[in-house]
XYZ file of C-alpha atoms in Angstrom:
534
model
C 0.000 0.000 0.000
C 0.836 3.448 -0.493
C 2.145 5.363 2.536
C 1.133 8.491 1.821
C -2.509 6.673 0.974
C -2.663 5.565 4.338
C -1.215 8.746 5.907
C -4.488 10.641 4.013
C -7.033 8.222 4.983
C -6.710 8.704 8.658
C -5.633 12.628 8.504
C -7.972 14.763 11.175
C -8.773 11.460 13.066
C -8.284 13.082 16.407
C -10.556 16.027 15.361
C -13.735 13.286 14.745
C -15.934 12.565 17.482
C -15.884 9.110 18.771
C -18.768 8.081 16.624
C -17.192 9.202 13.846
C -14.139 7.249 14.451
C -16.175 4.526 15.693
C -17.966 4.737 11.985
C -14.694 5.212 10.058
C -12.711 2.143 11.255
C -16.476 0.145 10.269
C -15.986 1.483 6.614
C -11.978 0.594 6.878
C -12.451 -2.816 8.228
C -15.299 -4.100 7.101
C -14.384 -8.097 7.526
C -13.747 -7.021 11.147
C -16.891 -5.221 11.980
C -19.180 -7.442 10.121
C -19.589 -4.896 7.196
C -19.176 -7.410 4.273
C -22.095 -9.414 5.009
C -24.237 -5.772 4.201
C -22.482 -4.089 1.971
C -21.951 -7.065 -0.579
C -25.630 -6.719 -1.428
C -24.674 -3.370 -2.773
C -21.377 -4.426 -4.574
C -21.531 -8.224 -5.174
C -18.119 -8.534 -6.887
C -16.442 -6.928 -4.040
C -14.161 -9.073 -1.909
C -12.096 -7.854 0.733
C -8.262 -9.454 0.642
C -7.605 -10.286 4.343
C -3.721 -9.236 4.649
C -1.326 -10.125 7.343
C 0.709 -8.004 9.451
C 0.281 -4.708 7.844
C -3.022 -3.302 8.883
C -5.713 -4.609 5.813
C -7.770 -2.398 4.456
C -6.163 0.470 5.853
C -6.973 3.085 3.335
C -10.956 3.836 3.595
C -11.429 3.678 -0.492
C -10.291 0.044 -0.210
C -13.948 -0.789 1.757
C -17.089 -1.882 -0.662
C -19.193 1.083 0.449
C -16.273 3.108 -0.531
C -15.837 1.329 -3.713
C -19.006 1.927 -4.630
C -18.408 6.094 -4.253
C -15.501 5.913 -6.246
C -17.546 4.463 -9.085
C -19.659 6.793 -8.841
C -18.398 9.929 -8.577
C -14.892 8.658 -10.787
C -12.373 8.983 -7.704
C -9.306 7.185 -7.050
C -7.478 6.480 -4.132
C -8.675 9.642 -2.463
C -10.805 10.477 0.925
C -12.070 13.499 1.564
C -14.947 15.212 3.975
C -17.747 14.552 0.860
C -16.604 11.161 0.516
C -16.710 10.333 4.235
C -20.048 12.042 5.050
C -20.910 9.528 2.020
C -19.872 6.642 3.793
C -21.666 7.319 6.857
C -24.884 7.840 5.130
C -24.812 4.579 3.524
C -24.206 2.740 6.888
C -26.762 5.063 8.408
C -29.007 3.746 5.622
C -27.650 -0.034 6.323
C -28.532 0.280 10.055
C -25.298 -0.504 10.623
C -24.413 2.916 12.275
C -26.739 1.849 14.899
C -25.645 -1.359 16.236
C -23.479 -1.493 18.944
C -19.624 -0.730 18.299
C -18.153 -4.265 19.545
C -15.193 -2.535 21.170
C -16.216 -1.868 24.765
C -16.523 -3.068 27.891
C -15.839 -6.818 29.264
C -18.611 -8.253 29.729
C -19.399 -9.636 33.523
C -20.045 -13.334 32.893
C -16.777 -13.252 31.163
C -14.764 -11.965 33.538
C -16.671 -13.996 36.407
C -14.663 -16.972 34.534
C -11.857 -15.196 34.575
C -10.560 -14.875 38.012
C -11.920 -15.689 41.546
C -14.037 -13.826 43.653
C -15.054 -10.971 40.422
C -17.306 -8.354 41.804
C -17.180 -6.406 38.344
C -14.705 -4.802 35.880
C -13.057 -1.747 34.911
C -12.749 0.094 31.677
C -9.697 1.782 30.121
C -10.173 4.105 27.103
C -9.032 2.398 23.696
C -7.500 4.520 21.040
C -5.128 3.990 17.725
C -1.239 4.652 17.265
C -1.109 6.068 13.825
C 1.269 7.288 10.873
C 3.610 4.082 11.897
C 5.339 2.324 8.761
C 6.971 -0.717 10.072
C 9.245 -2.617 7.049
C 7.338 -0.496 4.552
C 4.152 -1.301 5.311
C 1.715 0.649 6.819
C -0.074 -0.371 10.177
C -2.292 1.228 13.123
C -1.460 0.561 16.297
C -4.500 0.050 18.991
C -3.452 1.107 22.769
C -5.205 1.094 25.956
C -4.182 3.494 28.570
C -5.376 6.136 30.909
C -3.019 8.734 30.597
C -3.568 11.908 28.072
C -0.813 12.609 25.565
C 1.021 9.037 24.608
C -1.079 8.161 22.268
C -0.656 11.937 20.500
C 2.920 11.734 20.963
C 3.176 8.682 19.836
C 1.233 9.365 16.666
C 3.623 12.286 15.983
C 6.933 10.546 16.394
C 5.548 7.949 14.368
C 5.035 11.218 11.517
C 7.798 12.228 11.598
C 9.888 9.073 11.256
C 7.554 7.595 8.468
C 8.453 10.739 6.596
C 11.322 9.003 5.819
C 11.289 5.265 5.289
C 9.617 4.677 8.682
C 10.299 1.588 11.380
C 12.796 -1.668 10.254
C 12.040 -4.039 13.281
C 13.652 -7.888 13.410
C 12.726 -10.420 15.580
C 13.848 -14.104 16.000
C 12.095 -16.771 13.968
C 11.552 -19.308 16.717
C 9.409 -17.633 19.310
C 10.938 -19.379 22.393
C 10.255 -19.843 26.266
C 12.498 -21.054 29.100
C 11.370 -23.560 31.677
C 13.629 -23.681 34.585
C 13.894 -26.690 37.017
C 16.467 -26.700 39.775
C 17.887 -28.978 41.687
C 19.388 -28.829 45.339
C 21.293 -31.311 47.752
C 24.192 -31.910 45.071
C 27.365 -32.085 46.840
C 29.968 -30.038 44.834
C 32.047 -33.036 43.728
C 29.192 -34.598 42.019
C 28.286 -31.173 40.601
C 30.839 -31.801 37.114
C 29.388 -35.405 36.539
C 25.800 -34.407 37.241
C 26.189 -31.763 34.254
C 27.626 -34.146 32.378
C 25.110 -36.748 32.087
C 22.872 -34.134 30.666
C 25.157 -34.070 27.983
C 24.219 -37.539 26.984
C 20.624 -37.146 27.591
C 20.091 -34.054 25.920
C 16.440 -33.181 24.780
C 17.006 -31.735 21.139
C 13.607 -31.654 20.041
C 10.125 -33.137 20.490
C 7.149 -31.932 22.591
C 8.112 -28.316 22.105
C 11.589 -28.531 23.599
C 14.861 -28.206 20.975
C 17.710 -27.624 23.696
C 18.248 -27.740 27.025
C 21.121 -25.939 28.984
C 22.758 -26.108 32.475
C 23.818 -23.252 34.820
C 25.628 -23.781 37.977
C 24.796 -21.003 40.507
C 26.759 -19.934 43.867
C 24.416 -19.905 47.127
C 24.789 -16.691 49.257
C 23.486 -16.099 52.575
C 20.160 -14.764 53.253
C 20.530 -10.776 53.172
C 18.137 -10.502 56.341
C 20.344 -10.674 59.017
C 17.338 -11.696 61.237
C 17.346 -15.371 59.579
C 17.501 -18.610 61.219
C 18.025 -21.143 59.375
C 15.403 -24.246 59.885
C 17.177 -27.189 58.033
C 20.491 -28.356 57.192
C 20.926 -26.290 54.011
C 24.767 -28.297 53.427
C 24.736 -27.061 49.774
C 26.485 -24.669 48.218
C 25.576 -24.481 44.588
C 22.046 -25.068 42.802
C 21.951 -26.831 40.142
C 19.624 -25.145 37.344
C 18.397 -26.750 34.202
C 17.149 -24.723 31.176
C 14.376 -26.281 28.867
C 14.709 -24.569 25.616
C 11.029 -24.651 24.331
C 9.559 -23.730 20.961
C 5.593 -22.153 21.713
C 5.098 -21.138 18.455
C 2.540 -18.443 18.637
C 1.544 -18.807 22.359
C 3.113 -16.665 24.869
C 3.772 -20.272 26.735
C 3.364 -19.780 30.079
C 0.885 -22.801 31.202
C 3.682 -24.640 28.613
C 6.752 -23.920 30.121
C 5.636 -25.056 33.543
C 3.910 -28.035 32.968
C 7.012 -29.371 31.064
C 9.192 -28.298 33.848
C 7.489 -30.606 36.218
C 7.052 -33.235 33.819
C 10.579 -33.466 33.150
C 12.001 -32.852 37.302
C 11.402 -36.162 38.112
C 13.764 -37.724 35.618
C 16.419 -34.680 36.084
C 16.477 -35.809 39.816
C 16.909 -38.907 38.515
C 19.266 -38.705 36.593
C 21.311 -36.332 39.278
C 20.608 -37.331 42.554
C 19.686 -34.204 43.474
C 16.382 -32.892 45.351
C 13.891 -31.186 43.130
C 13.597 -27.141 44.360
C 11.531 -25.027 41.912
C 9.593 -25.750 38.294
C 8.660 -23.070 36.854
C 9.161 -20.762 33.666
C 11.743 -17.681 33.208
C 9.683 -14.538 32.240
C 13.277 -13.584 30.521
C 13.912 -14.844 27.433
C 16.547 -13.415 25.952
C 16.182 -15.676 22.851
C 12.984 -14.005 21.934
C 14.982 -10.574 21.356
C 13.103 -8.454 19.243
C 14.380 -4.522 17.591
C 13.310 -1.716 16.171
C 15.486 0.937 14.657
C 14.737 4.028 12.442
C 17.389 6.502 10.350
C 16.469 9.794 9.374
C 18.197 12.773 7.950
C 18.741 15.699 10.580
C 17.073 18.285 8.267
C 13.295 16.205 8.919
C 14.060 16.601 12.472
C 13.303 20.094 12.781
C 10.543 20.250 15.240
C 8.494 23.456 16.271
C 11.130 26.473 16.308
C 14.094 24.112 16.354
C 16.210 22.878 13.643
C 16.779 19.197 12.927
C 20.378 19.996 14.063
C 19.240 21.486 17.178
C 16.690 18.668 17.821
C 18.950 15.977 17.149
C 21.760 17.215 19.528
C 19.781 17.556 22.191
C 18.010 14.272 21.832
C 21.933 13.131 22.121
C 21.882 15.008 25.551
C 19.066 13.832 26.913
C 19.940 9.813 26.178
C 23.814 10.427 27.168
C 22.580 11.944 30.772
C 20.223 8.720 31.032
C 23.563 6.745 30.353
C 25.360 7.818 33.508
C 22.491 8.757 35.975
C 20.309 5.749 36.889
C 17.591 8.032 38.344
C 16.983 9.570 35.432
C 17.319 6.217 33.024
C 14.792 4.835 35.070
C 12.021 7.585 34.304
C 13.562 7.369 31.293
C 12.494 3.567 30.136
C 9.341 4.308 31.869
C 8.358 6.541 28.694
C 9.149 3.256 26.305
C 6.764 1.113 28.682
C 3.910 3.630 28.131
C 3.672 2.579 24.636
C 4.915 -1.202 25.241
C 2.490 -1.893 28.392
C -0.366 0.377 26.005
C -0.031 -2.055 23.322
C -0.157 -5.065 25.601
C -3.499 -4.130 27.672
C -5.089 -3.626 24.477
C -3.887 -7.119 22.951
C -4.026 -9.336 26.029
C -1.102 -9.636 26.890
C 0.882 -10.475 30.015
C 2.259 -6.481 30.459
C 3.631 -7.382 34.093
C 6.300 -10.269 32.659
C 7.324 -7.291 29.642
C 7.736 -4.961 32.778
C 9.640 -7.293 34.426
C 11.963 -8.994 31.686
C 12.110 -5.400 30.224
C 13.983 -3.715 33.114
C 16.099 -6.671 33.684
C 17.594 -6.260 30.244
C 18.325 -2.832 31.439
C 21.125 -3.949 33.753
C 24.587 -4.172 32.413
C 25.039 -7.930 34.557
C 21.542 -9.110 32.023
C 23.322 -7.459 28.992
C 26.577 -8.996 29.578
C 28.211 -5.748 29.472
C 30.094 -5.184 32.440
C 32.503 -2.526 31.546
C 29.863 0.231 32.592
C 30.076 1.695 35.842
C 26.167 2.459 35.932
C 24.669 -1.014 36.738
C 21.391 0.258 35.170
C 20.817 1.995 32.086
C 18.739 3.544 29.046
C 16.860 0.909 27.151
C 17.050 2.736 23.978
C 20.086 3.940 21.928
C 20.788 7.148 19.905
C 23.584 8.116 17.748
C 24.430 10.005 14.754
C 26.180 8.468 11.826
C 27.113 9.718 8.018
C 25.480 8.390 5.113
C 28.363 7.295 3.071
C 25.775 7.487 -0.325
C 24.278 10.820 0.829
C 28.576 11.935 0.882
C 28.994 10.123 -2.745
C 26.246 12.189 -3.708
C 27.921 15.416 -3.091
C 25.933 15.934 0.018
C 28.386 17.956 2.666
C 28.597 18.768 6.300
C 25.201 18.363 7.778
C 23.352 17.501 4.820
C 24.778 14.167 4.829
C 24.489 13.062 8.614
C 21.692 10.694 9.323
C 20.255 10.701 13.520
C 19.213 7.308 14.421
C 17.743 5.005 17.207
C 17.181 1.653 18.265
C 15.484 -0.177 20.767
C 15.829 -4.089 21.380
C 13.911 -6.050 24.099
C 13.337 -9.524 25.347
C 9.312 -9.600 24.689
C 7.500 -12.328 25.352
C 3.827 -12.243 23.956
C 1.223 -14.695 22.652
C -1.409 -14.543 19.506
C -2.532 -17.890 20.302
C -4.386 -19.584 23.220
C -4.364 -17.734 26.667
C -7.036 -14.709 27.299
C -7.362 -13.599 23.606
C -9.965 -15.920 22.454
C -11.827 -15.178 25.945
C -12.352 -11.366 25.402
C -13.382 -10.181 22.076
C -12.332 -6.626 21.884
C -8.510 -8.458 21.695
C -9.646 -10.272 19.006
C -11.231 -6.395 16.897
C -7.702 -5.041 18.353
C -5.707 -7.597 16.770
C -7.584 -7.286 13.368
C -7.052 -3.831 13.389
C -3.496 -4.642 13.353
C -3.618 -7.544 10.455
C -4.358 -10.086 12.716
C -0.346 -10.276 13.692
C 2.140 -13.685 15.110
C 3.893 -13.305 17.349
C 6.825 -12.313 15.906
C 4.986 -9.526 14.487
C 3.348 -8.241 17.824
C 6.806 -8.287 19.577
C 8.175 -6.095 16.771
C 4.937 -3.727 17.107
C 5.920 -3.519 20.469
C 9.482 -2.566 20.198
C 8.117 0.215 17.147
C 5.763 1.728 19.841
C 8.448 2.136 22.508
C 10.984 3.524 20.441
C 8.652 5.935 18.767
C 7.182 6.909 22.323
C 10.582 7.435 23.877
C 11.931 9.729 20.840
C 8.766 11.502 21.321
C 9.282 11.705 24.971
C 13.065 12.697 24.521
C 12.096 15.165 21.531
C 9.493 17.579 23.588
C 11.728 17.237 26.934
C 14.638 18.326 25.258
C 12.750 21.503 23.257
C 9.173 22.807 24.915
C 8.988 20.672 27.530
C 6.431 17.968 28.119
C 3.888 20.343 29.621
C 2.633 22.613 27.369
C 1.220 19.833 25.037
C 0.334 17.367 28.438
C -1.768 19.978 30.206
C -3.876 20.541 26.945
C -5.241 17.152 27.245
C -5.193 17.282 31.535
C -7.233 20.379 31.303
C -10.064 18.788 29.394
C -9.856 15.999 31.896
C -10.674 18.342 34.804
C -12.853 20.288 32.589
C -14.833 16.872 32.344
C -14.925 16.125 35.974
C -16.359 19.901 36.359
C -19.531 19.671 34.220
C -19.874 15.984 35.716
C -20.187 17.387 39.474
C -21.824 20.208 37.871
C -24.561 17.747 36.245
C -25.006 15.124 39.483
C -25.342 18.681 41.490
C -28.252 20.427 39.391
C -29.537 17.476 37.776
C -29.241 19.171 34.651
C -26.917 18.575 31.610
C -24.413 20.790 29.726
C -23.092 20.647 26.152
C -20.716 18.350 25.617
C -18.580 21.624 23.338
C -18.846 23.245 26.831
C -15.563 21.263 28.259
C -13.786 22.299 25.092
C -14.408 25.817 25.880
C -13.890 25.562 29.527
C -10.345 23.575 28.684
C -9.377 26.421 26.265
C -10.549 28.849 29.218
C -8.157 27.682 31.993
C -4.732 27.326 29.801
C -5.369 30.731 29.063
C -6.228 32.031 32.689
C -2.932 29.808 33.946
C -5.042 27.529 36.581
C -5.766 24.182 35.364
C -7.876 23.277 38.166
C -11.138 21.944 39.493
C -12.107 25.131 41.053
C -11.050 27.171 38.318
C -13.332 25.053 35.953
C -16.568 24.960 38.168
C -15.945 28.861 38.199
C -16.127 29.098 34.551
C -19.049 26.916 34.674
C -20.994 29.062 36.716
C -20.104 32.204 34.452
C -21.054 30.891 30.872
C -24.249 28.738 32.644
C -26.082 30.455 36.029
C -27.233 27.343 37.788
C -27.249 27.198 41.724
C -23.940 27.177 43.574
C -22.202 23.825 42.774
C -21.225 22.147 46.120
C -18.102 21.016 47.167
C -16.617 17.577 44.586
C -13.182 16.087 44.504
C -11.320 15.452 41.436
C -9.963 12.088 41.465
């Protein structure tokens, strides 16, 4: 698909109202919302092309209602505000408009089955990453999360780095787990021939498992100085068996452990030793998947800044995170804003990315022990010249290129697990081209890197508050006209919190009371009590 197609089709998405957006990803997906099934009785020969990976359908001409305008009206490739108020009458007309949008809540029964002792659910707002080109092809991104401004930011990194080739991500081929088992009461001259008879038995494939791997581990004391020991504890090393297992497209979990204690009781076996723990490793650093992303400095330029200006700064910002562990810490927390964002609104298990994520931060997890800072950026930033832009005649800054990269050990699932259970992950994941995954863990790695550029971009030139209280403001704008509503039993215009938002950026107080006072000047209603913003 054509970029720039894509880029049109979804231009002034944030300016719709959510039933318009609601209406337009209907018309762009219509396998995924059930629009086929209608439609085809208005263009028979039409059928859509399910893709994978790259978001299908992703322009809105490509839907059959669309088709239909086009051959009407003798357009090409093209949306516009006729075309989509078009659209929207025909679904209108279809009754389609009307049904309910299949994205929403979880419904109670569901998540009664889910876990013990449910007493209900809770929402988080849904909304789409776009402008991201991943290996040339075009995709949007859904993310759930509760905090204003990522998914904007995101959306504009994204912009600006498509404007020139976009994402390259990589990610293994064999989509990996690691089961651990490990054993205890070995004394430490049976430790060498213990290892060795694994060499003879080794597991090299069937059942899921290709290798298997053996790590001999120091004891230390307890650090709580309070301990008593309560048994003998004569050992001094564990002994701790890898099982090298091949999930496929699960995230393999439930696998990984169940194979663990299959196999314990023939380890032991085999070793002598006592069985300790079976369970899985939430790291797996053979399931390493990067993004990167190259772009000349001139695209860079960013507000009143040059790309020169940006760029250098950017440099700052990820060199300070290099030595100061305080700050590399907030730091990778901006990349987990789009990771964990990503994994909500997919299913996925966002506490063992957390987890495996900030272990690969450490130098000892990296292997790298020359650094003095034991914990460090998770992203990279350098720039480089372009050896064909410098062939070309291009000099001095015109042929330097800034780049970045992120790589992570993510562990995710498109098969089996809570996916099938809940069906907005199953709409999210269509939005996305139905991904492996392979594919989802490179999504993932796009979305961090493009969130922490963002993040590193507006720290480094306006500051992250000028564009974060826009959105904050409307927030407490919203909890103002709610109070205001529950307090008068009376309702205001929805435009009204625009206004009111506008209203306190320009007065300088973004708060509650500030907002019920602007209430009460563009609407006379009786005093509004006392409410607290939560």
């Amino acid at each position: 698909m054509n970029p720039n197609l894509h880029g049109s089709a979804w231009s002034g998405f944030y300016k719709k109202t959510l039933k318009e957006r609601q209406n337009q990803l209907k018309i762009a997906f219509p396998d995924l919302f059930n629009l086929p099934s209608t439609a085809t009785r208005i263009v028979p020969s039409v059928s859509p092309v399910p893709s994978v990976y790259s978001t299908p359908l992703t322009s809105i001409c490509n839907s059959p209602i669309s088709r239909e305008y086009s051959e009407e009206n003798d357009t090409l490739n093209s949306i516009n505000n006729e075309q989509f108020n078009y659209l929207v009458k025909k679904l209108k007309s279809l009754n389609i408009d009307q049904e309910p949008f299949p994205i929403n809540g979880l419904d109670e029964q569901i998540a009664d089955k889910m876990i013990e002792n449910c007493v209900g659910t809770i929402g988080l707002p849904i909304g789409l990453a776009l402008n991201f080109i991943i290996n040339e092809k075009p995709i949007i991104i859904p993310m759930a999360i509760e905090e204003p401004s990522v998914i904007a930011a995101v959306s504009g990194a994204a912009k600006t780095i498509s404007s020139f080739k976009g994402f390259t991500a990589v990610a293994p081929e064999r989509n990996s787990i690691i089961a651990q088992v490990v054993l205890l009461d070995i004394p430490q001259n049976s430790m060498n021939p213990a290892i060795n008879k694994f060499c003879d038995n080794m597991v090299k494939r069937g059942g899921g498992v290709f290798d298997m791997s053996v790590r001999r581990i120091s004891r230390i004391n307890n650090r709580n100085k309070k301990h008593h020991p309560i048994s003998s504890e004569n050992f001094k090393e564990l002994l701790v068996v890898h099982l090298h297992i091949d999930v496929c497209d699960a995230m393999g979990a439930n696998c990984a452990s169940a194979i663990a204690e299959g196999v314990a009781p023939r380890l032991s076996e085999l070793t002598g030793g006592r069985i300790g723990l079976r369970i899985l490793s939430n790291l797996s650093v053979e399931r390493m998947a990067k993004a990167s992303f190259r772009i000349p400095l001139s695209l860079l330029h960013y507000k009143s800044y040059t790309g020169k200006e940006v760029a250098a700064r950017i440099i700052e910002a990820y060199e300070w995170a290099e030595v100061d562990y305080y700050r590399a810490i907030t730091h990778n927390k901006g990349i987990m804003n789009g990771i964990d964002a990503v994994a909500l609104a997919t299913g996925q298990d966002w506490r063992a990315i957390e987890a495996s994520s900030h272990a690969w931060a450490c130098d000892g997890v990296r292997g790298d022990y020359s650094q003095s800072n034991n914990y460090r950026p998770l992203t990279t930033y350098w720039i480089e010249k372009d050896d064909q832009l410098a062939a070309c005649g291009k000099e001095g800054d015109d042929c330097l290129m800034f780049c970045g990269e992120l790589e992570l050990p993510i562990t995710v699932g498109t098969a089996g697990g809570v996916i099938n259970t809940n069906p907005v992950y199953l709409h999210n994941m269509g939005i996305m081209g139905n991904p492996n995954a392979k594919e989802l863990s490179m999504i993932m790695v796009c979305i961090g890197l493009a969130q922490n550029f963002a993040s590193l971009r507006a720290l480094a030139t306006e500051g992250i508050q000028h564009g974060h209280m826009k959105l904050h403001a409307t927030n407490i704008a919203f909890a103002a006209l709610r109070c205001y509503e529950n307090e008068t039993n009376s309702s205001c215009p929805s435009h009204d919190i625009t206004s009111i938002a506008r209203r306190m950026i320009e007065k300088g107080s973004i708060t509650l009371a500030t907002a019920k006072e602007l209430i009460e000047e563009s609407l006379p209603k009786p005093q509004i009590s006392q409410c607290t913003y939560m």
